[in-house]
PDB file of C-alpha atoms in Angstrom:
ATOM      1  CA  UNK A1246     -59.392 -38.026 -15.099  1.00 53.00           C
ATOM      2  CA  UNK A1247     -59.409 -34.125 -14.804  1.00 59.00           C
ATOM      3  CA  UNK A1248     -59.389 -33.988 -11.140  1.00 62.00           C
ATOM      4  CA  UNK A1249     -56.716 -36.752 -10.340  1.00 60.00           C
ATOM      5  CA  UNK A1250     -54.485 -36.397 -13.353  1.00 65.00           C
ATOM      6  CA  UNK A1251     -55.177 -33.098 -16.006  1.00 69.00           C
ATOM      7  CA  UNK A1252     -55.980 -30.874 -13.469  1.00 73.00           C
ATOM      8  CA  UNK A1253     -53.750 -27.866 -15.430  1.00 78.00           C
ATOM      9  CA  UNK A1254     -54.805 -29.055 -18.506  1.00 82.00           C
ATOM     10  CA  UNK A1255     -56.184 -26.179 -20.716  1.00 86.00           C
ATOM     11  CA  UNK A1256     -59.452 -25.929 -23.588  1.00 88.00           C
ATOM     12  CA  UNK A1257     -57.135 -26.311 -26.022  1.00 90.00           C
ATOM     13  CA  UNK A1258     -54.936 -29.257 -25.004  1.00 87.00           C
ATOM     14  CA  UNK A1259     -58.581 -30.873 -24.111  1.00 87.00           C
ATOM     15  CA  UNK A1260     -59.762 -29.730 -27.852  1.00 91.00           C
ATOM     16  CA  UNK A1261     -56.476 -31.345 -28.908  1.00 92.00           C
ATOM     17  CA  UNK A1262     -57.505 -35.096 -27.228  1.00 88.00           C
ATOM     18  CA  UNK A1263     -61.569 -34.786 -27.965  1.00 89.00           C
ATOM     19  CA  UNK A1264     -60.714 -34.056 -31.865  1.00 94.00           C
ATOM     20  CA  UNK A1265     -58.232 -37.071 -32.324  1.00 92.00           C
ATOM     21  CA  UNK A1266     -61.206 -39.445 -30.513  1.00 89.00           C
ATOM     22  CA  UNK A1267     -63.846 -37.853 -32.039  1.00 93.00           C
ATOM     23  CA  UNK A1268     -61.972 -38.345 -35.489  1.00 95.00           C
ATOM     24  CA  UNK A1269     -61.407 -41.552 -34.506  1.00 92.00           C
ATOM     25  CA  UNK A1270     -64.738 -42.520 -33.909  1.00 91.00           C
ATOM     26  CA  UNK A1271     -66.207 -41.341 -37.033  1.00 94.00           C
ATOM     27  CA  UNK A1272     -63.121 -42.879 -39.369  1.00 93.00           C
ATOM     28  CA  UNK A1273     -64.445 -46.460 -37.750  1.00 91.00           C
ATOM     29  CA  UNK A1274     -67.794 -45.305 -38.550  1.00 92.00           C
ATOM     30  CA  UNK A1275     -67.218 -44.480 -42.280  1.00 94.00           C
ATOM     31  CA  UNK A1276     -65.339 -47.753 -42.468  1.00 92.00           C
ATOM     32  CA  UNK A1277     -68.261 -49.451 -41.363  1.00 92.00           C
ATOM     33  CA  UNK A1278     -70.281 -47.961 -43.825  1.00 93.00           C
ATOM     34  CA  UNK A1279     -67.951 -48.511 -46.922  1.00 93.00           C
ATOM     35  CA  UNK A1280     -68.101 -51.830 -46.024  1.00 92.00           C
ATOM     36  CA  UNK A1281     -71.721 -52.889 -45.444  1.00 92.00           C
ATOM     37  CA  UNK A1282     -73.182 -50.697 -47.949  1.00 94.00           C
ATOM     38  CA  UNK A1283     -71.350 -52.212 -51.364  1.00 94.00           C
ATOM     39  CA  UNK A1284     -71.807 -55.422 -49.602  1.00 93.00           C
ATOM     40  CA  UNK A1285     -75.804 -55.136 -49.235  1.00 94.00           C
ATOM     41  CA  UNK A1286     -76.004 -53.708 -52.770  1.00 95.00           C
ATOM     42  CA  UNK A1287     -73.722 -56.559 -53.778  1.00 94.00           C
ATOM     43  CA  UNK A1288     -75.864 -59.114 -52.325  1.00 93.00           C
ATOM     44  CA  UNK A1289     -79.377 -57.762 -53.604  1.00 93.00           C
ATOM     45  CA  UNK A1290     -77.750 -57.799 -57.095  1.00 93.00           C
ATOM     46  CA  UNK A1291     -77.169 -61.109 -56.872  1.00 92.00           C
ATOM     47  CA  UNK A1292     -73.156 -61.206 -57.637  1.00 92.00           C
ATOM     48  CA  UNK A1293     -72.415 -62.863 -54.085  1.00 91.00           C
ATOM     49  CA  UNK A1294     -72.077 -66.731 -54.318  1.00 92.00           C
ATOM     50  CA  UNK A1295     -73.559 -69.015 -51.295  1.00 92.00           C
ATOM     51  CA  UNK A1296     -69.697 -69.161 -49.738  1.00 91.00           C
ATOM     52  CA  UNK A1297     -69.296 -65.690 -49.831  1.00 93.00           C
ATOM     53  CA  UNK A1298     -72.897 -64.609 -48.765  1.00 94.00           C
ATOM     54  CA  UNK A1299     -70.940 -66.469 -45.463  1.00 94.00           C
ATOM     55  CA  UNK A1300     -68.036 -64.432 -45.720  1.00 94.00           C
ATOM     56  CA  UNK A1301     -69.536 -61.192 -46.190  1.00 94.00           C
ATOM     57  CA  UNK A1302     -72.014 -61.848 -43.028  1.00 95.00           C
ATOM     58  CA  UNK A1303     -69.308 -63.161 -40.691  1.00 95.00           C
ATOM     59  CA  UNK A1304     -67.205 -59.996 -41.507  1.00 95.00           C
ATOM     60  CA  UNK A1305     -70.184 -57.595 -41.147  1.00 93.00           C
ATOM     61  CA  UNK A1306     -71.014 -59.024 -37.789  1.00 94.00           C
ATOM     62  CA  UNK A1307     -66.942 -58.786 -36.923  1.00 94.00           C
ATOM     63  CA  UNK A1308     -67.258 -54.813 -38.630  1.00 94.00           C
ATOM     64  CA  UNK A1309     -70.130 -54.504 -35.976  1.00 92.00           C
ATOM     65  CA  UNK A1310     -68.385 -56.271 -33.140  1.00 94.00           C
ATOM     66  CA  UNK A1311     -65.658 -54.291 -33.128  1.00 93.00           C
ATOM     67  CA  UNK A1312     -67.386 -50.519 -33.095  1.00 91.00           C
ATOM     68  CA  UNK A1313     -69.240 -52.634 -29.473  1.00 93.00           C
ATOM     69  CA  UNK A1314     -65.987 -53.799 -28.081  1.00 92.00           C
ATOM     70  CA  UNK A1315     -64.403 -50.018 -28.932  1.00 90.00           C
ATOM     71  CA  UNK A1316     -67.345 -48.625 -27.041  1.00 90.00           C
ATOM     72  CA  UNK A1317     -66.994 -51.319 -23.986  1.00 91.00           C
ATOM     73  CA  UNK A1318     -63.483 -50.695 -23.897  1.00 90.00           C
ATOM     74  CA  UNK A1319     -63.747 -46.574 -23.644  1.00 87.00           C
ATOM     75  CA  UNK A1320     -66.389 -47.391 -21.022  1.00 85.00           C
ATOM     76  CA  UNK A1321     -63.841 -49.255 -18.875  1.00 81.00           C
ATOM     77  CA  UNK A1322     -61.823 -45.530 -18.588  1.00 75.00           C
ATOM     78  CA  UNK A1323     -64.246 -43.447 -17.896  1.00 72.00           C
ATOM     79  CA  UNK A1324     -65.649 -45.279 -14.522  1.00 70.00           C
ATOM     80  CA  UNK A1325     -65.518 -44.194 -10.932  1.00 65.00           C
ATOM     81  CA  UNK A1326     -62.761 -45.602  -8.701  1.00 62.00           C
ATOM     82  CA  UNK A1327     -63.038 -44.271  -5.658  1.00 56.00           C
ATOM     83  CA  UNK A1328     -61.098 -45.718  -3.690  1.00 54.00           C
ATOM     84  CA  UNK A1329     -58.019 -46.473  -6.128  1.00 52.00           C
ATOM     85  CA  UNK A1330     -55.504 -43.609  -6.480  1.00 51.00           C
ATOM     86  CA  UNK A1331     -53.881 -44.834 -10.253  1.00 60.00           C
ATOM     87  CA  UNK A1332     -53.980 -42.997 -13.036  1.00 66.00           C
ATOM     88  CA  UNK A1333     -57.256 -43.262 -14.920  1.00 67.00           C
ATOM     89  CA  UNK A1334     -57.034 -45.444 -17.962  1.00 77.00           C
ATOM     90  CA  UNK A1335     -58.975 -48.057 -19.674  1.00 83.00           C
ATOM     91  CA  UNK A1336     -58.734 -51.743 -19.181  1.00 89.00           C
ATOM     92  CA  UNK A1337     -55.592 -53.652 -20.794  1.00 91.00           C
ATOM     93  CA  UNK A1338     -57.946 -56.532 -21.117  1.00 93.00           C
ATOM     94  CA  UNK A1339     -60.736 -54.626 -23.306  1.00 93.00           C
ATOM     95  CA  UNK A1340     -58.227 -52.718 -25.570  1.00 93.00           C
ATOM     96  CA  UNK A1341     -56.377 -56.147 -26.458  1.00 95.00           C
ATOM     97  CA  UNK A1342     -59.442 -57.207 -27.712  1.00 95.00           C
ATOM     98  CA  UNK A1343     -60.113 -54.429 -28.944  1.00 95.00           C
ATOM     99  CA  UNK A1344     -56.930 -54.415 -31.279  1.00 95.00           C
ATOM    100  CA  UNK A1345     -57.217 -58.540 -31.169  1.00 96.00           C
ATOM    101  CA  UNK A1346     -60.510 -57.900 -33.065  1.00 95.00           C
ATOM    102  CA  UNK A1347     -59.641 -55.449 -35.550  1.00 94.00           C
ATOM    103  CA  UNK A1348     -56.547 -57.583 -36.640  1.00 96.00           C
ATOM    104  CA  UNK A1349     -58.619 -60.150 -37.197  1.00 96.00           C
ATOM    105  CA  UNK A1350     -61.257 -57.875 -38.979  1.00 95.00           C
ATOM    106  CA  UNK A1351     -58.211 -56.772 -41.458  1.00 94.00           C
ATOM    107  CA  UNK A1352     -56.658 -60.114 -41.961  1.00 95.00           C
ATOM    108  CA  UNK A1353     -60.049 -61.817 -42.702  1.00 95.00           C
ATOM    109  CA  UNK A1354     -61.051 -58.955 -44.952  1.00 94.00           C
ATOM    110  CA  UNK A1355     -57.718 -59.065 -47.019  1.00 94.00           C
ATOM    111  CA  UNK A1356     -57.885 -62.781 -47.824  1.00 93.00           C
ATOM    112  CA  UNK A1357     -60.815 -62.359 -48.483  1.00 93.00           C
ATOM    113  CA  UNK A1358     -60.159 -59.746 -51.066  1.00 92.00           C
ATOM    114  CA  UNK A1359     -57.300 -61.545 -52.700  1.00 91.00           C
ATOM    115  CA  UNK A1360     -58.852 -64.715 -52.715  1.00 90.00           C
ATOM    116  CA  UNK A1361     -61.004 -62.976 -55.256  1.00 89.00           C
ATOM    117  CA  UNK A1362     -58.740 -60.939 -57.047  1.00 91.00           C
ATOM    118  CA  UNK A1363     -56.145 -63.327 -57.253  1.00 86.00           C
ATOM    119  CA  UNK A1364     -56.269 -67.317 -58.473  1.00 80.00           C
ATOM    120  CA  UNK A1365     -54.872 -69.722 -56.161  1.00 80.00           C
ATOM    121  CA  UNK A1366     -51.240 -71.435 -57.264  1.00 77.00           C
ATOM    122  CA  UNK A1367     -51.667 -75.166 -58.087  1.00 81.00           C
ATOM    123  CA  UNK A1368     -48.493 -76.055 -56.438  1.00 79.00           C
ATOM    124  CA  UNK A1369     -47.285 -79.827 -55.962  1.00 80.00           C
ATOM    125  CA  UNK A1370     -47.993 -80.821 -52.417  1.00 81.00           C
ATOM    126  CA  UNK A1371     -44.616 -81.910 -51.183  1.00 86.00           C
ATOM    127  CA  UNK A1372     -43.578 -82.460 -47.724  1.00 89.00           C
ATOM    128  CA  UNK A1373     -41.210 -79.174 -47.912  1.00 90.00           C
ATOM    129  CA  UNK A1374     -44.369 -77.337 -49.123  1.00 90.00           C
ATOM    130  CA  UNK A1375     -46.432 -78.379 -46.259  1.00 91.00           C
ATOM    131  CA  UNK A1376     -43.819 -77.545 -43.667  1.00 93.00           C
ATOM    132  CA  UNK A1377     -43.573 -74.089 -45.185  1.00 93.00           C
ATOM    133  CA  UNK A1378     -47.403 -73.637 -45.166  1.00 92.00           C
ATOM    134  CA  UNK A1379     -47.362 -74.890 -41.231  1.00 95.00           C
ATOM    135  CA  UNK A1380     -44.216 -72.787 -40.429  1.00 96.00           C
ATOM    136  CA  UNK A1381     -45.939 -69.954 -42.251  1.00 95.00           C
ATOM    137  CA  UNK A1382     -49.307 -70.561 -39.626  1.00 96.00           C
ATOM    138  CA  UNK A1383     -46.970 -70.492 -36.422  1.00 97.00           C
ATOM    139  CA  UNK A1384     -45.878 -67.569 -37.431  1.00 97.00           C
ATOM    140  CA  UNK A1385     -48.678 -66.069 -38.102  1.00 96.00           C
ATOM    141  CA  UNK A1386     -50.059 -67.078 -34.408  1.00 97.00           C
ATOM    142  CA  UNK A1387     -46.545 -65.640 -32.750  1.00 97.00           C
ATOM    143  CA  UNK A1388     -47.259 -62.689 -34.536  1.00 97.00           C
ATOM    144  CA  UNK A1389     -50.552 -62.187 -33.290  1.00 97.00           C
ATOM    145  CA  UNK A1390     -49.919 -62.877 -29.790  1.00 97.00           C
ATOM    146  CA  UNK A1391     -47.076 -60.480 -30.100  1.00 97.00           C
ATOM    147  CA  UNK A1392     -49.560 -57.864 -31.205  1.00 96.00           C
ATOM    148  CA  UNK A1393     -51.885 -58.498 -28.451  1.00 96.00           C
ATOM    149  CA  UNK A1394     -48.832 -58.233 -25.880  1.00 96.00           C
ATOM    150  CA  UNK A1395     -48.445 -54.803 -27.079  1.00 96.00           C
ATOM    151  CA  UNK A1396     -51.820 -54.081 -26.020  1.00 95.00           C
ATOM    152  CA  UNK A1397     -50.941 -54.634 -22.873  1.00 95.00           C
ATOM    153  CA  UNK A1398     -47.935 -52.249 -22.984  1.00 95.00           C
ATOM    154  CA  UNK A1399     -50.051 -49.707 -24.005  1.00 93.00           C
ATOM    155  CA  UNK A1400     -52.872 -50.199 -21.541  1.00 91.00           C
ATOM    156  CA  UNK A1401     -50.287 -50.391 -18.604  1.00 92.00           C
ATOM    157  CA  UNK A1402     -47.578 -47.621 -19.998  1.00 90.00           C
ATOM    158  CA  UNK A1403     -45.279 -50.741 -19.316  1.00 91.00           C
ATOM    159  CA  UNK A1404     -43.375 -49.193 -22.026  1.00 90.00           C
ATOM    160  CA  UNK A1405     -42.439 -46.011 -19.518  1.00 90.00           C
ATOM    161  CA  UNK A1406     -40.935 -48.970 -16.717  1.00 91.00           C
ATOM    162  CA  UNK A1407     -37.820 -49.337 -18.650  1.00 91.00           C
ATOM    163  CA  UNK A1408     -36.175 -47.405 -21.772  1.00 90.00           C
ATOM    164  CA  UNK A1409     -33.687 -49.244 -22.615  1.00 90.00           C
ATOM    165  CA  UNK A1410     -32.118 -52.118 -24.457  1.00 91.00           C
ATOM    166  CA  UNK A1411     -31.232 -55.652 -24.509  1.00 90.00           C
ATOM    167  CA  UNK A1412     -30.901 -55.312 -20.727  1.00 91.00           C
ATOM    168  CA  UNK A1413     -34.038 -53.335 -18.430  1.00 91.00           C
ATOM    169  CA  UNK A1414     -31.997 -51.219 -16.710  1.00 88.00           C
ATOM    170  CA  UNK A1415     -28.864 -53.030 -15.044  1.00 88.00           C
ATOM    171  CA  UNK A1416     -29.963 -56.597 -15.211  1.00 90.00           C
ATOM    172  CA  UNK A1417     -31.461 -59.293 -18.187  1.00 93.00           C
ATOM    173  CA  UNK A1418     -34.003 -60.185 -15.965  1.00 93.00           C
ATOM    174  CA  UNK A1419     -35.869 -57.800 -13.714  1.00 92.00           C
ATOM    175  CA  UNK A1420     -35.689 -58.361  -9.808  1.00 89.00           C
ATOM    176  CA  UNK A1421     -39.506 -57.019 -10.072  1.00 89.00           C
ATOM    177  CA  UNK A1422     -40.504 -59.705 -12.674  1.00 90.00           C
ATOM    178  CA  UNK A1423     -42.600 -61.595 -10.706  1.00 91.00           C
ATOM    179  CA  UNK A1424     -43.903 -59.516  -8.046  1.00 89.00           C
ATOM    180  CA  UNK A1425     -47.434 -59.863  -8.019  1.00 90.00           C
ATOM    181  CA  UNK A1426     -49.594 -62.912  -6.371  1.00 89.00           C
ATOM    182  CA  UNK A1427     -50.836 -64.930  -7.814  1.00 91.00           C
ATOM    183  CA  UNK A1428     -47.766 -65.604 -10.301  1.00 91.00           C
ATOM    184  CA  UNK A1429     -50.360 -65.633 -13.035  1.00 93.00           C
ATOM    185  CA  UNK A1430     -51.288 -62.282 -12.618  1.00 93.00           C
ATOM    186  CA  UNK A1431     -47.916 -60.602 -13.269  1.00 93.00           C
ATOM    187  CA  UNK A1432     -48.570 -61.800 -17.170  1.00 94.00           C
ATOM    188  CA  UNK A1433     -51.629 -59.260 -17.407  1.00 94.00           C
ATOM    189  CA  UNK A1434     -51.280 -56.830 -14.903  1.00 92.00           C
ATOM    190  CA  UNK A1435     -47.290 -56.157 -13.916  1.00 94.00           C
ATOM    191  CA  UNK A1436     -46.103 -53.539 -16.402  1.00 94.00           C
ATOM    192  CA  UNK A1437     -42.499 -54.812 -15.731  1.00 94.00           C
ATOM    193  CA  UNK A1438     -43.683 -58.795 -17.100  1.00 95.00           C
ATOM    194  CA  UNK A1439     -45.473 -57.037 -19.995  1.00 96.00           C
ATOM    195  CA  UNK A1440     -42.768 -55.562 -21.253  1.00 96.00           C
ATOM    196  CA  UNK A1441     -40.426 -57.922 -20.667  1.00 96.00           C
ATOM    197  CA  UNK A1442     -42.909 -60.440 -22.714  1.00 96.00           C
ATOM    198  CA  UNK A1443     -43.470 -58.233 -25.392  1.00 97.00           C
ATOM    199  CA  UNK A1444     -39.446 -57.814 -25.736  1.00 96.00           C
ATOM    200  CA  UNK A1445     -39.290 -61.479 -25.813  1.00 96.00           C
ATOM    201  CA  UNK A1446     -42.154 -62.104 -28.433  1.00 97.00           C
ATOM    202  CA  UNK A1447     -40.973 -59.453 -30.440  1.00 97.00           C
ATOM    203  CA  UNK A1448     -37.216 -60.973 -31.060  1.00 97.00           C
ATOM    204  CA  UNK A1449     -39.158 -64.433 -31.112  1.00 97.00           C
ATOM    205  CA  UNK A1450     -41.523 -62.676 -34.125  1.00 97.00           C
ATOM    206  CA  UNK A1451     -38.532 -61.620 -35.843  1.00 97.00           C
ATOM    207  CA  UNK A1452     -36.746 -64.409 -35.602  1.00 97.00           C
ATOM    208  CA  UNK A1453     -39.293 -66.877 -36.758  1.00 98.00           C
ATOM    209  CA  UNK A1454     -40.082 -64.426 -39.596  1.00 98.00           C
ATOM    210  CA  UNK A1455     -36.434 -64.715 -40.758  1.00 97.00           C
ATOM    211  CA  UNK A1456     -36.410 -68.514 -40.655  1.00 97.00           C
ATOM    212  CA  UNK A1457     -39.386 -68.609 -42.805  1.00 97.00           C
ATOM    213  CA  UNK A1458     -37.903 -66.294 -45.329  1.00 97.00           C
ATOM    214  CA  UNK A1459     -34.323 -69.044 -45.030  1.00 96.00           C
ATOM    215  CA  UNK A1460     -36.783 -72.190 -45.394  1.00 95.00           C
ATOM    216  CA  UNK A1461     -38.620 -70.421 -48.164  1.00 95.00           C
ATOM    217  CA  UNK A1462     -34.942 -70.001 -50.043  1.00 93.00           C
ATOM    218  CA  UNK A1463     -34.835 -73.765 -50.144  1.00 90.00           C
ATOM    219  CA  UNK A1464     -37.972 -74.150 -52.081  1.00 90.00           C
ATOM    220  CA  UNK A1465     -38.721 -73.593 -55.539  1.00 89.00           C
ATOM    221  CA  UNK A1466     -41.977 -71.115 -55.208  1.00 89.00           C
ATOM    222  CA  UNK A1467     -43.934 -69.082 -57.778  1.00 90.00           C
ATOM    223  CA  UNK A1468     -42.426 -65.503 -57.831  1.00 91.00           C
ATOM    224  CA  UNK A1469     -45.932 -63.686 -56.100  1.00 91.00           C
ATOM    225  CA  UNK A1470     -44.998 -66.121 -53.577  1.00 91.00           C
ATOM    226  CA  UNK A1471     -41.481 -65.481 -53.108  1.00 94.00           C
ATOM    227  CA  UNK A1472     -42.220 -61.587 -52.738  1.00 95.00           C
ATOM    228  CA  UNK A1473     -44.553 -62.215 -50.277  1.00 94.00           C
ATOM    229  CA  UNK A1474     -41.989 -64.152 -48.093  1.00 96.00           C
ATOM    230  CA  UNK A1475     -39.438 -61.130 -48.979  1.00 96.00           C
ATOM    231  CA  UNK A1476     -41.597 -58.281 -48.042  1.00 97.00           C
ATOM    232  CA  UNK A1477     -42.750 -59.980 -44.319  1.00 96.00           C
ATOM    233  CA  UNK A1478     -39.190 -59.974 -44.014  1.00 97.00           C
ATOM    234  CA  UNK A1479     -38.690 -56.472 -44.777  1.00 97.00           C
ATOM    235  CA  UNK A1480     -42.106 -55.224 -42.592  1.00 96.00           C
ATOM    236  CA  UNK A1481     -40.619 -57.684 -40.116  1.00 96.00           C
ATOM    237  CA  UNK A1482     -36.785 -55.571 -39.312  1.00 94.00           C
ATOM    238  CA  UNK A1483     -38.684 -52.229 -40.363  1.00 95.00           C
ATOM    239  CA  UNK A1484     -40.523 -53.240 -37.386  1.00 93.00           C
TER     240      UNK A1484
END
């Protein structure tokens, strides 16, 4: 990376990058640890039921996984290319499952925490109820896959391709969309079809996020619910 790309760069721009990595590295280490250590001295005091003895192992192996798929991923930029002239970076693949696997790490972690700390509604299961709850799933999905597209644009600098907004430069659609063969490739690997796929998902997020929060209007819903609904709405334009 020094020779092909930071060349100029001096000690204390490098300090600079090595400090915010190094920082990084230990904040996912002490994360690790204030997980698995209450959770061991929850589990030889016996307060763990035989469910969440499950829980607690699946997210210490996920709390594990991820530190190994961080360290495969930083691998990925720091090999020898010789005979490839773009700028050194890691693989778009690795650090979308990289972030793919820490969402997942957060989301199971917080239901799991409010699962506990908070008692489950008893609501009436009516057909509008179970639409909302399937809606609410779908979304959940789009917004994930969003996330992950966004990997992508970060691992390819698609985001540097085109700056600006509805339109990429003159046109909707890019004449560059689909310039890579196989066709299948330009989804992963053309920084133009990233970003035009992340654009897309993200107004597809936001728009399924505000039909969920219309829907919800319709039904009568216990008020934690009804915040809840509010609020992804709110994280949802902020956004």
């Amino acid at each position: 990376s020094f020779n092909s790309l930071n060349h100029d760069m001096t000690l204390a721009e490098f300090k600079f990058i090595w400090y915010m990595e190094y920082s990084h590295r230990m904040w996912g280490r002490v994360v690790g640890l204030a997980y698995i250590l209450p959770a061991a001295y929850f589990w030889r005091r016996g307060w763990l039921s035989p469910p969440l003895k499950g829980c607690v192992l699946a997210l210490c192996g996920l709390v594990c996984f991820q530190g190994l798929l961080g360290w495969y991923m930083v691998k990925s930029g720091l090999e020898e290319k010789p005979d490839s002239y773009d700028i050194p970076r890691v693989s778009q693949y690795r650090l979308a499952a990289h972030l793919g696997s820490a969402l997942v790490l957060y989301s199971a972690s917080l239901w799991t925490g409010l699962s506990l700390l908070l008692p489950r509604h008893k609501l009436p299961e009516t057909q509008q109820l179970l639409r909302l709850r399937q809606y609410a799933h779908g979304t959940t999905a789009l917004i994930f896959l969003t996330a992950l597209s966004g990997a992508f644009v970060a691992g390819l600098d698609a985001g540097l391709v085109y700056n600006s907004f509805p339109k990429m430069g003159e046109r909707w659609i890019p004449d560059d969309l689909l310039a890579f063969s196989p066709v299948l490739r330009n989804i992963f690997e053309n920084p133009t079809t990233v970003q035009f796929d992340h654009r897309i998902l993200g107004i597809a997020s936001v728009t399924a996020v505000t039909a969920l929060y219309l829907f919800s209007r319709k039904i009568p819903l216990p008020r934690r619910i009804r915040m809840a609904v509010t609020s992804l709405l709110a994280v949802a334009c902020m956004q």
